[in-house]
Amino acid sequence: MAKAADKQLRKLDRPVQARIGELIDRIESLSDPRSIGEALHGNLSDRWKYRAGDWRVIAAIHDKLVVVEVIEINHRSAAY
């Protein structure tokens, strides 16, 4: 969690902190954090929004590094 977000969370009431904490735990336990929440648009298109009652959690999702190994390059008529 970013320092600013942690600071914001500590300023909230305990029940709201608990609700947001439960949401964050749920997000962390998912194999695909995009299965819940909503993608943002515009200049925040690389961020996701999650709802916790009246509160919103804005997050950046950093996917695992995907490696593509190129074995061979052929014309499509010869590739299959």
Coordinates of C-alpha atoms in Angstrom, one line a residue:
M1 CA 0.0 0.0 0.0
A2 CA 1.3 3.4 -0.9
K3 CA 2.2 5.7 2.0
A4 CA -0.5 8.2 1.0
A5 CA -3.2 5.5 0.9
D6 CA -2.1 4.1 4.3
K7 CA -2.2 7.6 5.8
Q8 CA -5.7 8.1 4.3
L9 CA -6.9 4.8 5.7
R10 CA -5.7 5.6 9.2
K11 CA -7.7 8.8 9.2
L12 CA -11.0 6.9 8.7
D13 CA -13.4 5.5 11.3
R14 CA -12.6 2.0 12.6
P15 CA -15.7 0.4 10.9
V16 CA -14.7 1.9 7.5
Q17 CA -11.1 0.8 8.0
A18 CA -12.3 -2.7 8.7
R19 CA -14.5 -2.7 5.6
I20 CA -11.7 -1.5 3.4
G21 CA -9.3 -3.9 5.0
E22 CA -11.7 -6.8 4.2
L23 CA -11.9 -5.6 0.6
I24 CA -8.2 -5.4 0.2
D25 CA -7.8 -8.9 1.7
R26 CA -10.4 -10.2 -0.8
I27 CA -8.6 -8.5 -3.7
E28 CA -5.3 -10.0 -2.6
S29 CA -6.7 -13.5 -2.5
L30 CA -8.1 -13.5 -6.0
S31 CA -6.2 -15.1 -8.9
D32 CA -7.5 -12.3 -11.2
P33 CA -8.0 -9.0 -9.4
R34 CA -9.9 -7.7 -12.5
S35 CA -12.7 -10.2 -11.8
I36 CA -14.2 -7.6 -9.4
G37 CA -13.9 -3.8 -9.6
E38 CA -14.0 -1.6 -12.6
A39 CA -11.3 -0.2 -14.9
L40 CA -11.0 3.6 -14.8
H41 CA -10.9 5.7 -18.0
G42 CA -9.0 8.7 -19.3
N43 CA -5.7 9.6 -17.7
L44 CA -6.3 7.0 -15.0
S45 CA -6.9 4.1 -17.5
D46 CA -4.1 2.1 -15.9
R47 CA -5.9 2.0 -12.6
W48 CA -8.8 0.0 -11.2
K49 CA -11.6 1.1 -8.8
Y50 CA -13.1 -1.1 -6.1
R51 CA -16.1 -0.2 -4.0
A52 CA -16.3 -0.6 -0.2
G53 CA -19.7 0.9 0.6
D54 CA -19.4 4.6 -0.1
W55 CA -15.6 4.4 -0.3
R56 CA -13.5 3.7 -3.3
V57 CA -10.2 2.0 -3.4
I58 CA -8.1 3.0 -6.5
A59 CA -5.4 0.5 -7.3
A60 CA -2.8 -0.2 -9.9
I61 CA -2.6 -3.9 -11.0
H62 CA 0.9 -5.1 -11.7
D63 CA 0.7 -8.4 -13.6
K64 CA 3.2 -11.1 -13.5
L65 CA 6.0 -11.0 -16.1
V66 CA 4.9 -12.9 -19.2
V67 CA 7.6 -14.4 -21.3
V68 CA 7.0 -15.3 -24.9
E69 CA 9.7 -17.6 -26.4
V70 CA 9.8 -17.4 -30.2
I71 CA 10.7 -20.9 -31.6
E72 CA 10.2 -20.5 -35.3
I73 CA 9.0 -17.9 -37.8
N74 CA 7.3 -19.1 -40.9
H75 CA 4.7 -18.0 -43.5
R76 CA 1.3 -19.0 -42.5
S77 CA 1.1 -21.5 -45.4
A78 CA 4.1 -23.4 -44.0
A79 CA 3.5 -22.9 -40.3
Y80 CA 0.9 -25.7 -39.8

